[in-house]
């Protein structure tokens, strides 16, 4: 039952257009504070589902904000939230409970992806996937469905001997041991690329220079030319 449910869900997600998906056992979330654990959102949770979409075009990372009203949204995240809702109702139709995870208080999405076996966190402080590098955006939901979960990633095979992202960061926000969030945030707020009065794109240098991400771009171009 568990295997067939997982296989059917994987097929359903693929048909939706989801590029990355992984399942994590809820027991691995005990390391986090209570408000960042699956059972905070849904009692009786058995598995966490992490989904991701490939950032094949930088405009997918656009933020739209109206400072007069305070309304804002992220283009690709809106798509991801919609996909999460579709998976939620798919599980509900199969007699299981599920909840889409909000950002606040939410999960640590990159860490959740590591626990779901999707990939490690690189020196750029971002998840690295084998197929898409760091060019993915993530969302999550938790469910009572008894899904087959993946093994957590315990080793980063991608960043050994590589410091390209560290050297490329314009404000030195990346080091071998620590990500300086305030430096990164300040730079982005002051240097975002304006597309329109309301829409902008934040810095993506640490993603774009990553050899694994660049390889994904090259494969995407080759596929389009084929």
Short mmCIF file of C-alpha atoms in Angstrom, two decimals:
data_model
loop_
_atom_site.label_atom_id
_atom_site.label_comp_id
_atom_site.label_asym_id
_atom_site.label_seq_id
_atom_site.Cartn_x
_atom_site.Cartn_y
_atom_site.Cartn_z
CA UNK A 1 0.00 0.00 0.00
CA UNK A 2 2.75 2.44 1.00
CA UNK A 3 4.73 1.76 -2.18
CA UNK A 4 1.78 2.08 -4.55
CA UNK A 5 0.60 5.31 -2.88
CA UNK A 6 4.08 6.82 -3.19
CA UNK A 7 4.38 5.73 -6.83
CA UNK A 8 0.96 7.16 -7.67
CA UNK A 9 1.82 10.45 -5.97
CA UNK A 10 5.11 10.68 -7.84
CA UNK A 11 3.27 10.14 -11.12
CA UNK A 12 0.62 12.71 -10.18
CA UNK A 13 3.33 15.28 -9.32
CA UNK A 14 5.21 14.62 -12.54
CA UNK A 15 2.05 15.22 -14.55
CA UNK A 16 1.56 18.54 -12.76
CA UNK A 17 4.99 19.65 -13.99
CA UNK A 18 6.90 19.45 -10.72
CA UNK A 19 10.66 19.14 -11.34
CA UNK A 20 11.90 18.08 -7.90
CA UNK A 21 10.17 16.06 -5.19
CA UNK A 22 11.27 14.23 -2.06
CA UNK A 23 9.72 12.67 1.03
CA UNK A 24 11.13 13.03 4.55
CA UNK A 25 10.30 11.08 7.70
CA UNK A 26 8.87 13.42 10.36
CA UNK A 27 11.22 11.97 13.01
CA UNK A 28 14.14 13.89 11.48
CA UNK A 29 12.47 17.22 12.27
CA UNK A 30 12.84 16.77 16.03
CA UNK A 31 16.07 18.78 15.84
CA UNK A 32 14.07 21.93 15.13
CA UNK A 33 11.94 24.04 17.47
CA UNK A 34 8.34 22.92 17.98
CA UNK A 35 6.90 25.55 15.64
CA UNK A 36 9.11 24.28 12.81
CA UNK A 37 8.05 20.64 13.11
CA UNK A 38 5.39 18.85 11.01
CA UNK A 39 3.06 18.14 13.93
CA UNK A 40 2.80 21.86 14.65
CA UNK A 41 0.86 22.15 11.39
CA UNK A 42 -0.84 18.77 11.29
CA UNK A 43 -1.19 16.33 14.19
CA UNK A 44 -0.38 12.77 13.25
CA UNK A 45 1.92 13.74 10.38
CA UNK A 46 3.94 10.85 9.00
CA UNK A 47 5.78 12.40 6.07
CA UNK A 48 6.88 15.76 4.74
CA UNK A 49 6.69 16.36 1.01
CA UNK A 50 9.16 18.83 -0.52
CA UNK A 51 8.57 19.99 -4.09
CA UNK A 52 10.63 22.24 -6.30
CA UNK A 53 10.53 23.95 -9.68
CA UNK A 54 13.49 24.66 -11.94
CA UNK A 55 14.36 28.35 -12.40
CA UNK A 56 14.91 28.07 -16.15
CA UNK A 57 14.30 31.81 -16.59
CA UNK A 58 15.40 34.53 -14.17
CA UNK A 59 12.05 36.31 -14.45
CA UNK A 60 10.49 33.45 -12.49
CA UNK A 61 12.29 34.92 -9.46
CA UNK A 62 10.49 38.25 -9.80
CA UNK A 63 8.96 39.88 -6.71
CA UNK A 64 6.00 42.20 -7.18
CA UNK A 65 5.36 44.65 -4.34
CA UNK A 66 3.01 47.60 -3.92
CA UNK A 67 4.44 49.60 -1.04
CA UNK A 68 1.29 51.72 -0.83
CA UNK A 69 -0.90 48.74 0.04
CA UNK A 70 1.71 46.34 1.40
CA UNK A 71 0.63 43.66 -1.07
CA UNK A 72 3.40 41.52 -2.49
CA UNK A 73 3.90 38.14 -4.12
CA UNK A 74 6.61 36.03 -5.68
CA UNK A 75 5.79 34.73 -9.15
CA UNK A 76 7.24 31.22 -8.95
CA UNK A 77 6.24 30.74 -5.32
CA UNK A 78 2.62 31.40 -6.27
CA UNK A 79 2.87 28.54 -8.78
CA UNK A 80 4.46 26.26 -6.17
CA UNK A 81 1.76 27.02 -3.64
CA UNK A 82 -0.86 26.08 -6.22
CA UNK A 83 0.89 22.77 -6.90
CA UNK A 84 1.09 22.06 -3.16
CA UNK A 85 -2.65 22.65 -2.90
CA UNK A 86 -3.29 20.20 -5.73
CA UNK A 87 -1.19 17.55 -3.99
CA UNK A 88 -3.04 18.27 -0.74
CA UNK A 89 -6.43 17.62 -2.30
CA UNK A 90 -5.11 14.57 -4.11
CA UNK A 91 -4.17 13.11 -0.71
CA UNK A 92 -7.48 14.16 0.82
CA UNK A 93 -9.33 12.32 -1.95
CA UNK A 94 -7.29 9.26 -0.97
CA UNK A 95 -8.53 9.60 2.63
CA UNK A 96 -5.41 11.19 4.14
CA UNK A 97 -4.95 14.56 5.77
CA UNK A 98 -2.47 17.10 4.42
CA UNK A 99 -1.53 20.73 5.02
CA UNK A 100 0.49 23.15 2.92
CA UNK A 101 3.23 24.70 5.03
CA UNK A 102 3.20 28.47 5.38
CA UNK A 103 6.41 30.48 5.36
CA UNK A 104 5.85 31.80 8.88
CA UNK A 105 6.67 30.00 11.11
CA UNK A 106 7.10 27.36 8.44
CA UNK A 107 9.87 24.84 7.76
CA UNK A 108 13.51 25.38 7.03
CA UNK A 109 12.93 24.38 3.42
CA UNK A 110 16.56 23.75 2.44
CA UNK A 111 17.10 21.59 5.52
CA UNK A 112 13.86 19.76 4.82
CA UNK A 113 15.06 19.05 1.29
CA UNK A 114 18.27 17.60 2.71
CA UNK A 115 16.21 15.36 5.02
CA UNK A 116 14.11 14.32 2.00
CA UNK A 117 17.21 13.16 0.13
CA UNK A 118 16.97 15.80 -2.58
CA UNK A 119 20.46 17.26 -2.17
CA UNK A 120 22.97 18.93 0.17
CA UNK A 121 23.30 22.60 1.11
CA UNK A 122 26.27 24.13 -0.68
CA UNK A 123 28.77 26.84 0.18
CA UNK A 124 26.33 29.29 -1.41
CA UNK A 125 23.94 28.46 1.47
CA UNK A 126 21.50 27.02 -1.06
CA UNK A 127 20.25 23.55 -1.83
CA UNK A 128 22.18 21.88 -4.66
CA UNK A 129 20.39 19.32 -6.80
CA UNK A 130 22.12 17.00 -9.24
CA UNK A 131 19.94 17.97 -12.20
CA UNK A 132 19.35 21.68 -11.62
CA UNK A 133 22.11 22.85 -9.28
CA UNK A 134 20.77 25.62 -7.05
CA UNK A 135 18.31 26.85 -9.66
CA UNK A 136 15.25 25.61 -7.80
CA UNK A 137 12.63 27.15 -5.53
CA UNK A 138 10.98 24.98 -2.88
CA UNK A 139 7.72 24.58 -0.96
CA UNK A 140 6.46 21.88 1.38
CA UNK A 141 3.42 20.16 2.80
CA UNK A 142 2.97 17.58 5.52
CA UNK A 143 0.63 14.60 5.51
CA UNK A 144 -0.68 11.64 7.47
CA UNK A 145 -0.16 9.45 4.39
CA UNK A 146 2.31 6.58 4.99
CA UNK A 147 4.68 7.45 2.14
CA UNK A 148 8.02 5.81 1.43
CA UNK A 149 10.55 8.34 2.71
CA UNK A 150 14.08 8.96 1.44
CA UNK A 151 17.36 8.85 3.34
CA UNK A 152 18.75 12.24 4.41
CA UNK A 153 21.79 13.54 2.54
CA UNK A 154 24.88 13.33 4.74
CA UNK A 155 27.62 14.44 2.36
CA UNK A 156 28.13 17.33 -0.05
CA UNK A 157 29.90 15.95 -3.09
CA UNK A 158 29.53 19.10 -5.17
CA UNK A 159 31.50 21.79 -3.34
CA UNK A 160 34.76 19.97 -2.59
CA UNK A 161 37.66 22.16 -3.71
CA UNK A 162 35.32 24.80 -5.15
CA UNK A 163 35.00 28.37 -3.83
CA UNK A 164 33.60 30.10 -6.92
CA UNK A 165 30.43 31.34 -5.19
CA UNK A 166 32.42 32.61 -2.19
CA UNK A 167 34.79 34.59 -4.43
CA UNK A 168 31.94 35.88 -6.61
CA UNK A 169 29.71 37.32 -3.87
CA UNK A 170 29.87 41.13 -4.24
CA UNK A 171 29.67 41.76 -0.49
CA UNK A 172 31.50 38.76 0.95
CA UNK A 173 28.36 37.28 2.49
CA UNK A 174 29.60 33.72 1.96
CA UNK A 175 32.43 32.01 3.82
CA UNK A 176 33.44 28.40 4.30
CA UNK A 177 31.64 28.25 7.62
CA UNK A 178 29.03 31.00 7.81
CA UNK A 179 26.43 32.78 5.68
CA UNK A 180 26.19 36.47 6.57
CA UNK A 181 22.49 37.01 6.03
CA UNK A 182 22.44 40.71 6.91
CA UNK A 183 25.11 41.54 4.32
CA UNK A 184 23.22 39.60 1.65
CA UNK A 185 19.89 41.22 2.54
CA UNK A 186 21.30 44.75 2.61
CA UNK A 187 22.93 44.30 -0.78
CA UNK A 188 19.75 42.93 -2.33
CA UNK A 189 17.58 45.72 -0.96
CA UNK A 190 19.95 48.32 -2.39
CA UNK A 191 20.78 46.61 -5.68
CA UNK A 192 17.72 44.71 -6.88
CA UNK A 193 17.14 44.77 -10.61
CA UNK A 194 14.00 46.76 -11.40
CA UNK A 195 11.77 45.36 -14.12
CA UNK A 196 8.86 47.74 -13.51
CA UNK A 197 7.81 50.20 -10.83
CA UNK A 198 6.52 47.31 -8.71
CA UNK A 199 8.56 44.33 -9.86
CA UNK A 200 12.20 43.48 -9.19
CA UNK A 201 14.67 40.59 -9.15
CA UNK A 202 17.19 40.04 -6.39
CA UNK A 203 20.84 39.09 -6.83
CA UNK A 204 21.38 35.56 -8.18
CA UNK A 205 25.17 35.62 -8.63
CA UNK A 206 25.84 32.75 -6.22
CA UNK A 207 23.38 30.61 -8.20
CA UNK A 208 24.53 31.64 -11.66
CA UNK A 209 28.26 31.04 -11.06
CA UNK A 210 27.80 27.59 -9.48
CA UNK A 211 29.27 24.96 -11.86
CA UNK A 212 26.38 22.58 -11.14
CA UNK A 213 23.81 25.28 -11.95
CA UNK A 214 25.72 26.30 -15.08
CA UNK A 215 25.71 22.69 -16.25
CA UNK A 216 21.92 22.63 -15.83
CA UNK A 217 21.60 25.76 -17.98
CA UNK A 218 23.79 24.22 -20.72
CA UNK A 219 21.68 21.05 -20.78
CA UNK A 220 18.51 23.15 -20.95
CA UNK A 221 19.86 25.11 -23.93
CA UNK A 222 20.89 21.91 -25.71
CA UNK A 223 17.44 20.39 -25.16
CA UNK A 224 15.77 23.49 -26.61
CA UNK A 225 18.01 23.36 -29.69
CA UNK A 226 17.47 19.64 -30.25
#
